[in-house]
mmCIF file of C-alpha atoms in Angstrom:
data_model
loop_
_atom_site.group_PDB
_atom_site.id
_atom_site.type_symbol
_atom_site.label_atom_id
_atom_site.label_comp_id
_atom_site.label_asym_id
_atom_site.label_seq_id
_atom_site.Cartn_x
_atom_site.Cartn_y
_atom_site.Cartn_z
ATOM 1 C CA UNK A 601 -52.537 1.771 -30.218
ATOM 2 C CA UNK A 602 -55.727 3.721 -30.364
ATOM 3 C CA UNK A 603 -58.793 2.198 -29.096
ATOM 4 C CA UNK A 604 -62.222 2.829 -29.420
ATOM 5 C CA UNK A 605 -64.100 1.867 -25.607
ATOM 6 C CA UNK A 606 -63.009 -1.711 -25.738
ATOM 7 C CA UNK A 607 -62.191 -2.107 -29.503
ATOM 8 C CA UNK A 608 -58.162 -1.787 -30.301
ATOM 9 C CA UNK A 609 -56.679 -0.521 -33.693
ATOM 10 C CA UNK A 610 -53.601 0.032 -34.361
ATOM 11 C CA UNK A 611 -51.540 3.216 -34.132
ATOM 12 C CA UNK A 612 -52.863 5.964 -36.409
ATOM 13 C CA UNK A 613 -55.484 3.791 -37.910
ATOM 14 C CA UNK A 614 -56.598 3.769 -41.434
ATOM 15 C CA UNK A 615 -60.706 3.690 -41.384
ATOM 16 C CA UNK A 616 -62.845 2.660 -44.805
ATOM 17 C CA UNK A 617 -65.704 5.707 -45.566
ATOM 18 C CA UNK A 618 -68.729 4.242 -45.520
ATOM 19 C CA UNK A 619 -69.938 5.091 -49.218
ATOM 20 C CA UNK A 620 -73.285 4.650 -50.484
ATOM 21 C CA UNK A 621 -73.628 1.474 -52.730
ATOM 22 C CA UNK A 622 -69.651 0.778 -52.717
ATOM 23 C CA UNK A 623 -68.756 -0.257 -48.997
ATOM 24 C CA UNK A 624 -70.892 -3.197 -48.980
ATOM 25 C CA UNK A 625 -69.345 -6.618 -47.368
ATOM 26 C CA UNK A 626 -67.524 -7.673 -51.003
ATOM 27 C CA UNK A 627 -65.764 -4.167 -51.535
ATOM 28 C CA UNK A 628 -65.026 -4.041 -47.212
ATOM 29 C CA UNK A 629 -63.428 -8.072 -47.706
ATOM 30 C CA UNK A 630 -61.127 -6.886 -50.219
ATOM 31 C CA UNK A 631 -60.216 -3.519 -48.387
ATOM 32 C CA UNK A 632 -59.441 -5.470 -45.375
ATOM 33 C CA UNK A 633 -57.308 -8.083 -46.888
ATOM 34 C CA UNK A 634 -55.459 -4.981 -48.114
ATOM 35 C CA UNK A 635 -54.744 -3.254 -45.057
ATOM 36 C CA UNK A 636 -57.633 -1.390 -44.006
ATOM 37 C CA UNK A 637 -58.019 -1.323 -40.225
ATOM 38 C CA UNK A 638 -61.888 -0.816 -39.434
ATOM 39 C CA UNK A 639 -64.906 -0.872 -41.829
ATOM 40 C CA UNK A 640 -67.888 1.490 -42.028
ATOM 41 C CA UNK A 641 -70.948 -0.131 -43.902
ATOM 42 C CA UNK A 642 -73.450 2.320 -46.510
ATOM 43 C CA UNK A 643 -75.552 4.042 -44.426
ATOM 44 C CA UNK A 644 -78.961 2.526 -43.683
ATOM 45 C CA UNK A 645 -81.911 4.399 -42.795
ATOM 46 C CA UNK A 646 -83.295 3.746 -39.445
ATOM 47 C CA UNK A 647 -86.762 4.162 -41.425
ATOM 48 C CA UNK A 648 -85.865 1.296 -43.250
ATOM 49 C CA UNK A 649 -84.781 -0.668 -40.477
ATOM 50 C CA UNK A 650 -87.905 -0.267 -38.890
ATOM 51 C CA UNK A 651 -90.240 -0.791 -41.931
ATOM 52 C CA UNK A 652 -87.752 -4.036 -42.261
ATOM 53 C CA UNK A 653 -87.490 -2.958 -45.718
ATOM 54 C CA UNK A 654 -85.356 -5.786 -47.907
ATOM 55 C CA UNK A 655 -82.660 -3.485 -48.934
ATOM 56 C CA UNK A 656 -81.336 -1.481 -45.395
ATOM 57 C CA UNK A 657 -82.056 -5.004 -43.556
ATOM 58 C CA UNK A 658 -79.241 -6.441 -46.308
ATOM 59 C CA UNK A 659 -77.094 -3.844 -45.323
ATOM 60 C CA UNK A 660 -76.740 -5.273 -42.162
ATOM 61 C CA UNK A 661 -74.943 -8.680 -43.534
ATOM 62 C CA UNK A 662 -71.133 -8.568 -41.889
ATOM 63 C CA UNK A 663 -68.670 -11.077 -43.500
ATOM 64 C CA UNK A 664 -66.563 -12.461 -40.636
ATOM 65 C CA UNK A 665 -63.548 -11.948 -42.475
ATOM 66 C CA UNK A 666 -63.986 -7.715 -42.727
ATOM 67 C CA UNK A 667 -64.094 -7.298 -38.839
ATOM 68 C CA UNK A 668 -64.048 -5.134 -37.052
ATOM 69 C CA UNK A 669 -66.850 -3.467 -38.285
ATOM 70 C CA UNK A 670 -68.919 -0.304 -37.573
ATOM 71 C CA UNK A 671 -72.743 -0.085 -39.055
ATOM 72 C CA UNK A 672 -73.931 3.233 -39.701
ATOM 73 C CA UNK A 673 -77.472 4.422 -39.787
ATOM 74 C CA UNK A 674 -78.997 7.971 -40.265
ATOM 75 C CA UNK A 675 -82.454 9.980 -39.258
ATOM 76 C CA UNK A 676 -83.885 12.413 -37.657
ATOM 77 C CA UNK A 677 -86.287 11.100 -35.194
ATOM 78 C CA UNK A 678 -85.416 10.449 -31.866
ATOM 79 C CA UNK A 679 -87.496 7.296 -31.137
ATOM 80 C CA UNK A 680 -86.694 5.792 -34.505
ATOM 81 C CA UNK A 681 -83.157 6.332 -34.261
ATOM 82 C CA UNK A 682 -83.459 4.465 -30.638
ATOM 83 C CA UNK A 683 -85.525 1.506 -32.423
ATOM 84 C CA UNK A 684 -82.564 1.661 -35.364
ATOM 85 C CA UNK A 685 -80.180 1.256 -32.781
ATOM 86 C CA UNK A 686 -81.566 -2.049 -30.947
ATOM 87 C CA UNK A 687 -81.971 -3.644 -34.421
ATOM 88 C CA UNK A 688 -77.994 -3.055 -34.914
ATOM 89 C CA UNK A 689 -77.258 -4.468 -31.505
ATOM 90 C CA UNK A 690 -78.762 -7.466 -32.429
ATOM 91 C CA UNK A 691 -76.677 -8.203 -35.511
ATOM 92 C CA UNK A 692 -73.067 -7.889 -33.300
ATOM 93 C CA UNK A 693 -70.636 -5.592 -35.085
ATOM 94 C CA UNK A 694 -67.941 -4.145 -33.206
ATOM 95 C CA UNK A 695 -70.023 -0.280 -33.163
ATOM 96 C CA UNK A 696 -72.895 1.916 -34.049
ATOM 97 C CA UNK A 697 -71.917 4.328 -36.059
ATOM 98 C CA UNK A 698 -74.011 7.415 -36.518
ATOM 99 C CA UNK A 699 -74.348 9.599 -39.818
ATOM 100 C CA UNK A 700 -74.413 13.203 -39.816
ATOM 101 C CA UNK A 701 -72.196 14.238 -42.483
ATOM 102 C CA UNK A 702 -74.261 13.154 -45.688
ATOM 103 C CA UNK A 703 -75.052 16.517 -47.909
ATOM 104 C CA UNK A 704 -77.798 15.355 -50.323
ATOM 105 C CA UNK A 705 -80.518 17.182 -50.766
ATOM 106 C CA UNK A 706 -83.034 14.102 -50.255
ATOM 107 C CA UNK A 707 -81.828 13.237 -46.941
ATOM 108 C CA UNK A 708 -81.660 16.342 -45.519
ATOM 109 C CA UNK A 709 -84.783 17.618 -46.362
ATOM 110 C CA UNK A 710 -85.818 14.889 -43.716
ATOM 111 C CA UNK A 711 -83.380 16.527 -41.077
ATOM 112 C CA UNK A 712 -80.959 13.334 -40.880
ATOM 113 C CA UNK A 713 -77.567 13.626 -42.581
ATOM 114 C CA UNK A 714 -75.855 16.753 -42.623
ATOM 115 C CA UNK A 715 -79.356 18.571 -42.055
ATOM 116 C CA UNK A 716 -78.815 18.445 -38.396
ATOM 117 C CA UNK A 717 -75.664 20.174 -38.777
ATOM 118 C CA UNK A 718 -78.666 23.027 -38.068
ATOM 119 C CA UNK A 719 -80.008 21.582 -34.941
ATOM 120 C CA UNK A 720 -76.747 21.089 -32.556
ATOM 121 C CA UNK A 721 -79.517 20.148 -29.409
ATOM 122 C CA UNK A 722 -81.136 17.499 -31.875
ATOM 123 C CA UNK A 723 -77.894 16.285 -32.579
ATOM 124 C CA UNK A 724 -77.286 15.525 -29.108
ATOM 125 C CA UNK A 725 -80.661 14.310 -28.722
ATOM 126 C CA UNK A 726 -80.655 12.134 -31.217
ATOM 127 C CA UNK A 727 -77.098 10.883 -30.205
ATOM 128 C CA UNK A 728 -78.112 10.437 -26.651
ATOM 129 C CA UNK A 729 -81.258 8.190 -27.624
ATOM 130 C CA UNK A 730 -78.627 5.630 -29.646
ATOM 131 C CA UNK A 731 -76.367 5.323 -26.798
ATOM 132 C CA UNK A 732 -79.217 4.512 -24.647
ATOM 133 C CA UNK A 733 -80.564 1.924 -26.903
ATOM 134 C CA UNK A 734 -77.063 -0.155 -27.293
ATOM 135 C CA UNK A 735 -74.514 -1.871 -25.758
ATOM 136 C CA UNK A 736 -72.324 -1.077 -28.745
ATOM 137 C CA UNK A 737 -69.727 1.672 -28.500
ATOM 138 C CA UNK A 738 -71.372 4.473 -30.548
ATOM 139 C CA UNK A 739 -69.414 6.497 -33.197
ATOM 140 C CA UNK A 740 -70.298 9.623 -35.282
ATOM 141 C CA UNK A 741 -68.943 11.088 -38.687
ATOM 142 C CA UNK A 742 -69.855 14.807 -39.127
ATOM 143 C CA UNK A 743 -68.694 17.130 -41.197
ATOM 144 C CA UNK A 744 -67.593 21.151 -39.869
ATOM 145 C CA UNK A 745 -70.411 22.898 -39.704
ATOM 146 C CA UNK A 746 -73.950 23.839 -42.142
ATOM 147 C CA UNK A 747 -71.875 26.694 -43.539
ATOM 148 C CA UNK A 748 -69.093 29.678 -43.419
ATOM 149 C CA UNK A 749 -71.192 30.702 -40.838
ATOM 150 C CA UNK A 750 -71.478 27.720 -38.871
ATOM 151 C CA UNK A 751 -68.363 26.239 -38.153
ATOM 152 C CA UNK A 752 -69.651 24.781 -35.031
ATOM 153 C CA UNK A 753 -67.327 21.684 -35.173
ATOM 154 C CA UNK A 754 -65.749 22.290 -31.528
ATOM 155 C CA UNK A 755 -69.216 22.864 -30.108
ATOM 156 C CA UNK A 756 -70.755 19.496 -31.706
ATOM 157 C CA UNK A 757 -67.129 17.404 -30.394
ATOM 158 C CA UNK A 758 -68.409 18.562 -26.597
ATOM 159 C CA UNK A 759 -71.716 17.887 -26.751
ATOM 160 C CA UNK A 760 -71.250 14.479 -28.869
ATOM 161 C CA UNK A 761 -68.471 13.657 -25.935
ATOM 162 C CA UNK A 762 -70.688 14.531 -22.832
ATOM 163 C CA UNK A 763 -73.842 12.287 -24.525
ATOM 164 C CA UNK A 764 -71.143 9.308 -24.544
ATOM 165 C CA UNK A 765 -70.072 8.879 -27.836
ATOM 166 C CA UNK A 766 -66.627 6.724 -28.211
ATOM 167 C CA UNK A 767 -64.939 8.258 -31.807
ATOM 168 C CA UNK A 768 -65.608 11.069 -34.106
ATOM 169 C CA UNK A 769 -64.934 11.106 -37.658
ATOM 170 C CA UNK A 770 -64.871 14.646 -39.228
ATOM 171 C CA UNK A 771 -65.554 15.417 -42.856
ATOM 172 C CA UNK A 772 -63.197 18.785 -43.799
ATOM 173 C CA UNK A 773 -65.942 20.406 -45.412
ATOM 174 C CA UNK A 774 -69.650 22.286 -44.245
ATOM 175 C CA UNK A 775 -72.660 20.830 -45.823
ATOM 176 C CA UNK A 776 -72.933 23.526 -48.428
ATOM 177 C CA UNK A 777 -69.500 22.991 -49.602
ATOM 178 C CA UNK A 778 -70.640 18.932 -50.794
ATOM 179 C CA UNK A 779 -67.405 18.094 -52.290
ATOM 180 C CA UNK A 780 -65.961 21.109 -53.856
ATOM 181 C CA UNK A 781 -62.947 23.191 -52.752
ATOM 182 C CA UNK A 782 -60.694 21.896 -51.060
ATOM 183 C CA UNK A 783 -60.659 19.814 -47.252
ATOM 184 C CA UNK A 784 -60.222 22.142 -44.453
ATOM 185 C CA UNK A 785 -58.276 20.062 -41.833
ATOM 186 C CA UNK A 786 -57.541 22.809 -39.434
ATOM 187 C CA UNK A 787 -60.701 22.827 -37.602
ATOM 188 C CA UNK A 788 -60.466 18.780 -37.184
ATOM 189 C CA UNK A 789 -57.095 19.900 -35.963
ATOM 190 C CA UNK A 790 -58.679 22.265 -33.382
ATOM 191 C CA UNK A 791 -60.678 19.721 -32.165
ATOM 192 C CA UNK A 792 -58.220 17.159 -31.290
ATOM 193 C CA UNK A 793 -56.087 19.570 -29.803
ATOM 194 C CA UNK A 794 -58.920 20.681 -27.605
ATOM 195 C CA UNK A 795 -58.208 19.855 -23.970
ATOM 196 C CA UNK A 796 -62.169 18.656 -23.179
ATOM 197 C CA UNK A 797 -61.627 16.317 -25.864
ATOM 198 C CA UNK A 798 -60.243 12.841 -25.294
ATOM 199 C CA UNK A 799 -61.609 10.546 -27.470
ATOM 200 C CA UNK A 800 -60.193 9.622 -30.697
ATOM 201 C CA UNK A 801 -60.491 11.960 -33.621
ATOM 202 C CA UNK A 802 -60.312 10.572 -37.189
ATOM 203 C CA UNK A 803 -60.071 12.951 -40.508
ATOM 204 C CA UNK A 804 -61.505 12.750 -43.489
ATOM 205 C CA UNK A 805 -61.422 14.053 -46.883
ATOM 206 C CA UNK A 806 -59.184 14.492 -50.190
ATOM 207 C CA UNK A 807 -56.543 11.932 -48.714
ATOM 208 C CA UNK A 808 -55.759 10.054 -52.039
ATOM 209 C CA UNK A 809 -51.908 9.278 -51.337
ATOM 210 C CA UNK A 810 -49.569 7.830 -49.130
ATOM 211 C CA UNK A 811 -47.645 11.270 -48.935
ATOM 212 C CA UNK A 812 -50.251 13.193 -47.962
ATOM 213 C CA UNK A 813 -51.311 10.997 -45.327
ATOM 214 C CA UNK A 814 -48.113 11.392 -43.712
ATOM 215 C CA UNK A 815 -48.719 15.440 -44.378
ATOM 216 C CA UNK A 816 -51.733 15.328 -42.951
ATOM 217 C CA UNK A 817 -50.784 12.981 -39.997
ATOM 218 C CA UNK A 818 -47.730 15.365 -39.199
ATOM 219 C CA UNK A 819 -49.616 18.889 -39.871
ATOM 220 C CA UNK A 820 -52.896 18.099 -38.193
ATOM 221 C CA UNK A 821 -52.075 15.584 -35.244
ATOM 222 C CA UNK A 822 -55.576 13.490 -35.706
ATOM 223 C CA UNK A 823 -55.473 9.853 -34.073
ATOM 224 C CA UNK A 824 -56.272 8.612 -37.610
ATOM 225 C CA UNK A 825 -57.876 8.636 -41.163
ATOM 226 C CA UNK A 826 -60.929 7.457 -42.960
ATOM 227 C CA UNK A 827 -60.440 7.185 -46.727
ATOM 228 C CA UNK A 828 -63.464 7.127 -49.395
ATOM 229 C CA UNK A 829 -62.836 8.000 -53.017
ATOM 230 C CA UNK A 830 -59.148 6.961 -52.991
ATOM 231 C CA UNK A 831 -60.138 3.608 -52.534
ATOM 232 C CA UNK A 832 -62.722 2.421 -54.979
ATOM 233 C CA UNK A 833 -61.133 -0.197 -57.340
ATOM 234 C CA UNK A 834 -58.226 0.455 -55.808
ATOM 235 C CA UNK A 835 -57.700 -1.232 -52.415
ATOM 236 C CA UNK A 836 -54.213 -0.934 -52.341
ATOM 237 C CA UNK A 837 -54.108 2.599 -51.226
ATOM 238 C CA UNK A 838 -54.254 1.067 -47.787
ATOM 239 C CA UNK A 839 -51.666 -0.985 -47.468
ATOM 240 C CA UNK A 840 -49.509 1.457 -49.299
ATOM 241 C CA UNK A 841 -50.290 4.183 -47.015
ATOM 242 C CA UNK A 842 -49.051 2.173 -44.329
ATOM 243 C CA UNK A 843 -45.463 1.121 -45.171
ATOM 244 C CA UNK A 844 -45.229 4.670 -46.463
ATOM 245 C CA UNK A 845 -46.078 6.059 -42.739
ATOM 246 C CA UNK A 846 -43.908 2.773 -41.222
ATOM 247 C CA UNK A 847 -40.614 3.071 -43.814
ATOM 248 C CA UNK A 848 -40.689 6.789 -45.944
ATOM 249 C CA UNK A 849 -40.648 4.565 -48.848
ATOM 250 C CA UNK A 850 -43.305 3.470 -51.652
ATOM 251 C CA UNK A 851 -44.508 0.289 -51.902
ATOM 252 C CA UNK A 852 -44.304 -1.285 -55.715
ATOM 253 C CA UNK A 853 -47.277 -1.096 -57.493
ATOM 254 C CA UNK A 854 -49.726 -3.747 -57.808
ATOM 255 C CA UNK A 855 -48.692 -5.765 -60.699
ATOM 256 C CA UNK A 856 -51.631 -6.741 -63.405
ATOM 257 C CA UNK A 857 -51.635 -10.240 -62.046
ATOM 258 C CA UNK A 858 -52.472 -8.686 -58.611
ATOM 259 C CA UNK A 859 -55.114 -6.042 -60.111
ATOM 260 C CA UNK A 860 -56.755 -9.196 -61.918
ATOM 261 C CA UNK A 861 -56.875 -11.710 -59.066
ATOM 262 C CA UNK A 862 -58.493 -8.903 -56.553
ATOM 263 C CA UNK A 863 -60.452 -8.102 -58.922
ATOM 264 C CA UNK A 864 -61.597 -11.506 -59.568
ATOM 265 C CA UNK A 865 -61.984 -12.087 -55.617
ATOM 266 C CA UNK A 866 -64.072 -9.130 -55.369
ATOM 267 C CA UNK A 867 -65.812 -10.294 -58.297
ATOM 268 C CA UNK A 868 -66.948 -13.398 -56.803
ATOM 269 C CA UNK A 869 -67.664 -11.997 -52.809
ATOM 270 C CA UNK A 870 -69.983 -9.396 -54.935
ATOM 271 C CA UNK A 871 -71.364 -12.392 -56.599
ATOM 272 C CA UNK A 872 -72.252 -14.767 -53.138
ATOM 273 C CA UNK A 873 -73.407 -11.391 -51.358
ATOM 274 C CA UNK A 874 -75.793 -9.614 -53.871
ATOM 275 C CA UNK A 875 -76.582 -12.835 -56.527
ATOM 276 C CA UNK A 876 -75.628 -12.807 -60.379
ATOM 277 C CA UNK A 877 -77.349 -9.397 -61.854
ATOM 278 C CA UNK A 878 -76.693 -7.274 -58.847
ATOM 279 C CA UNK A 879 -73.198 -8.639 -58.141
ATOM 280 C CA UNK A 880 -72.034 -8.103 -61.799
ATOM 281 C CA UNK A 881 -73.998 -4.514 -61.911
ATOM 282 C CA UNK A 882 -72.390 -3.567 -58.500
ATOM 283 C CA UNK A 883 -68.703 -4.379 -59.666
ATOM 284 C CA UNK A 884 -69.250 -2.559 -62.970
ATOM 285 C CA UNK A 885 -67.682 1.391 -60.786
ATOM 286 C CA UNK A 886 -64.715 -0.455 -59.869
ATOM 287 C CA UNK A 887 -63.176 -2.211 -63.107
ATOM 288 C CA UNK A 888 -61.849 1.113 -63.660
ATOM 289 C CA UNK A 889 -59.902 2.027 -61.488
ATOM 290 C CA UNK A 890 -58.724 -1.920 -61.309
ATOM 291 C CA UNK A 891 -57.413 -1.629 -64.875
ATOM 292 C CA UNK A 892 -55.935 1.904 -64.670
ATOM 293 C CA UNK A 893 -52.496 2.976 -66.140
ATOM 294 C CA UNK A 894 -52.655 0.130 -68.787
ATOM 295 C CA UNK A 895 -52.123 1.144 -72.002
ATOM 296 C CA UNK A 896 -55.397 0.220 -74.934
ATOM 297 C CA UNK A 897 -57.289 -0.768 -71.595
ATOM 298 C CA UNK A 898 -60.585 0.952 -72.636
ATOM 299 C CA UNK A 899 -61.780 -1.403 -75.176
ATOM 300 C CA UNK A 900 -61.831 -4.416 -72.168
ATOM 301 C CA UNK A 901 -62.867 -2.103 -69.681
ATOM 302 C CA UNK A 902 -66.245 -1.477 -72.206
ATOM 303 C CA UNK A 903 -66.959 -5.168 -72.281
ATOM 304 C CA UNK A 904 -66.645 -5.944 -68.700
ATOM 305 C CA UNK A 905 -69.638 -2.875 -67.778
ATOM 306 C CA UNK A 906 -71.808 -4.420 -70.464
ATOM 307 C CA UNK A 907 -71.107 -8.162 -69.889
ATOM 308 C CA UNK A 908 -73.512 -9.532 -67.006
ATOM 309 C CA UNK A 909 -72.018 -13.606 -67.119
ATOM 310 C CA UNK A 910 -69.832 -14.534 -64.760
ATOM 311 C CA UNK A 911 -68.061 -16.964 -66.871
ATOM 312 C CA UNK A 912 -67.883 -13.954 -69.870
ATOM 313 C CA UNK A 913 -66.534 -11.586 -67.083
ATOM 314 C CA UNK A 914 -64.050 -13.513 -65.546
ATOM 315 C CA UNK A 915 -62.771 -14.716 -69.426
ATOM 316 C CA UNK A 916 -62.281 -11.293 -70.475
ATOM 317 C CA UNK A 917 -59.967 -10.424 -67.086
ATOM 318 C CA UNK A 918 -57.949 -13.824 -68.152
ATOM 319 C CA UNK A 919 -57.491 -12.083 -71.474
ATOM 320 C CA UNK A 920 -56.415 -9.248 -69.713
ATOM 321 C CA UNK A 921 -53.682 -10.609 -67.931
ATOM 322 C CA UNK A 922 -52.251 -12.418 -70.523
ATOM 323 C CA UNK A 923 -52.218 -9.420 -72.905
ATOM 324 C CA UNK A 924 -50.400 -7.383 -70.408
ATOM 325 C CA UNK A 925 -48.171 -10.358 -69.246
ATOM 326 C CA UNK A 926 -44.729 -9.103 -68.042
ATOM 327 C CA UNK A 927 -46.383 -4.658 -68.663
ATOM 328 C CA UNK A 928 -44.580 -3.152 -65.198
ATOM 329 C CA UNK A 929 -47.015 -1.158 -63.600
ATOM 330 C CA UNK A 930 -46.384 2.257 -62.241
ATOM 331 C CA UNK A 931 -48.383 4.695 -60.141
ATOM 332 C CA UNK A 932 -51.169 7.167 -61.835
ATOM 333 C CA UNK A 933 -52.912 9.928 -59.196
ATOM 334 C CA UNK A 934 -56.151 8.855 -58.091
ATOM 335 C CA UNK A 935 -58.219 11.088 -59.381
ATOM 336 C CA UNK A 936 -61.220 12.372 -56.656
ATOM 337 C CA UNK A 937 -64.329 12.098 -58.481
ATOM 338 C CA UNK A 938 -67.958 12.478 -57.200
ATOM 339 C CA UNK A 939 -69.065 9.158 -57.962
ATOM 340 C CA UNK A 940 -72.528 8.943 -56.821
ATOM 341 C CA UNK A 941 -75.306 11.379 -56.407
ATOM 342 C CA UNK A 942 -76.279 9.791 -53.069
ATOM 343 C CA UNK A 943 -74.137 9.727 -50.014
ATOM 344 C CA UNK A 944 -70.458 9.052 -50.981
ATOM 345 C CA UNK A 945 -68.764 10.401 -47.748
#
């Protein structure tokens, strides 16, 4: 068992990234019901929170279903950050979670994200103002350093540790990497093996199979994993991942009557949550990876991204199944993209 202050998850816990426009309460439902052992929510801007702007207010909304549940919010102001804070507390999930890891140019040219990967002191500060302002156990993902020159991963676990933060989540690459190249897990490894360091360490980056999760579990030693890319459209990664690590052996893949009905659930939880245009729009980066490995797929994959009824959507995934009726499914590598141009991990 590996807890976090007072919250337990299970041994060698499998964490959902939060992800800019895709871990909202629909996508974090069906991740759950899949296997998925704590949830992250998009990152909300403690700006926002303050302004009580529409759209990082709505990020807030926890289904009960998805628990536990960590909310994440980002910036680079001290009081603000406190404020941010004592907004979350009010709304009862299970932690604060604080971002430091996102590399995009807009947010760190307002030193939040990864732009205080420059400023280890305002890290802390900023850290240290959050846990003040909360009852909530207080969490941070990071990422290794700025750049080659600034692997200060080590240094930031302390300092995070002393301030009284509960978890850290590292990212396997600096701020100037973004995504490219490959994860670097030995410095994540470093830090869990550091003897200051007792609170749980979770990795992060390029995990996109059951195998390697077991590789990376074995070579690095972390206390768990958070998984992004791998799981958009495809939810199943997490439950798949675990009876890999529990039994060396791979899970069938989802049948098409599986991929359709998930799909369909996540469908509708998109559609209660966000209302009919920005359920259907929201839905239209999954359907992919849903419907992959079927052969002749791409002419019903182009009609559910342009369809925007319900009724039209769902009709077209009924067609689906019943022209694939009986096609055995087999596994296709999830492919790592950079999905969004805002803050995917």
């Amino acid at each position: 068992m590996v807890k976090i202050d007072q919250i337990s998850l299970p041994d060698f816990p499998l964490l959902l990234a939060p992800m800019e426009d895709v871990s909202d309460p629909p996508f974090r439902v069906v991740c759950k019901a899949n296997g998925a052992d704590l949830m992250y929510t998009e990152f909300i801007s403690s700006e926002g929170l303050i302004r009580d702007a529409i759209k990082c207010r709505k990020k807030l909304d926890i289904f009960d279903e998805e628990r536990p549940v960590g909310i994440q919010i980002f910036g680079g102001d001290e009081e603000r950050m406190a404020m941010a804070a004592k907004i979350v507390d009010v709304t009862q999930p299970e932690l604060l979670d604080i971002n430091f890891g996102c590399p995009v140019k807009g947010i760190v040219a307002k030193g939040a994200g990864s732009g205080v990967l420059k400023n280890i002191q305002l890290m802390t500060r900023l850290t240290d103002a959050c846990v003040k302002s909360t009852s909530l156990p207080v969490t941070v993902k990071t990422r290794l350093g700025w750049d080659e020159d600034t692997k200060n991963i080590e240094e930031v676990a302390e300092r995070l540790q002393d301030v009284g933060v509960k978890a850290l989540t590292i990212h396997g690459r600096t701020r100037c990497q973004m995504y490219k190249g490959e994860a670097d897990w030995s410095l994540i490894a470093k830090v869990k093996n550091n003897p200051r360091i007792h609170i749980p360490i979770f990795g992060n980056g390029d995990i996109d199979s059951p195998q390697k999760a077991l590789e990376y579990k074995n070579r690095y030693g972390v206390d768990g994993i958070m998984i992004g890319r791998a799981a958009i459209g495809y939810p199943w990664i997490f439950r798949e991942i675990r009876h890999f690590l529990e039994t060396g052996e791979m899970m069938a893949a989802p049948t098409v009557a599986e991929r359709v009905e998930v799909c369909k659930q996540h469908l509708q939880k998109s559609l209660q949550w966000k209302g009919p245009h920005g359920g259907i729009y929201a839905m239209r980066r999954h359907y992919l990876n849903y419907l992959k490995g079927l052969p002749g797929i791409k002419e019903f994959r182009s009609r559910l991204v342009t369809l925007d009824v319900p009724d039209e959507i769902n009709a077209v995934l009924d067609e689906v199944l019943r022209t694939y009726d009986g096609f055995e499914m087999e596994y296709t590598p999830i492919h790592l993209v950079n999905y969004h141009e805002n803050c995917p991990l």
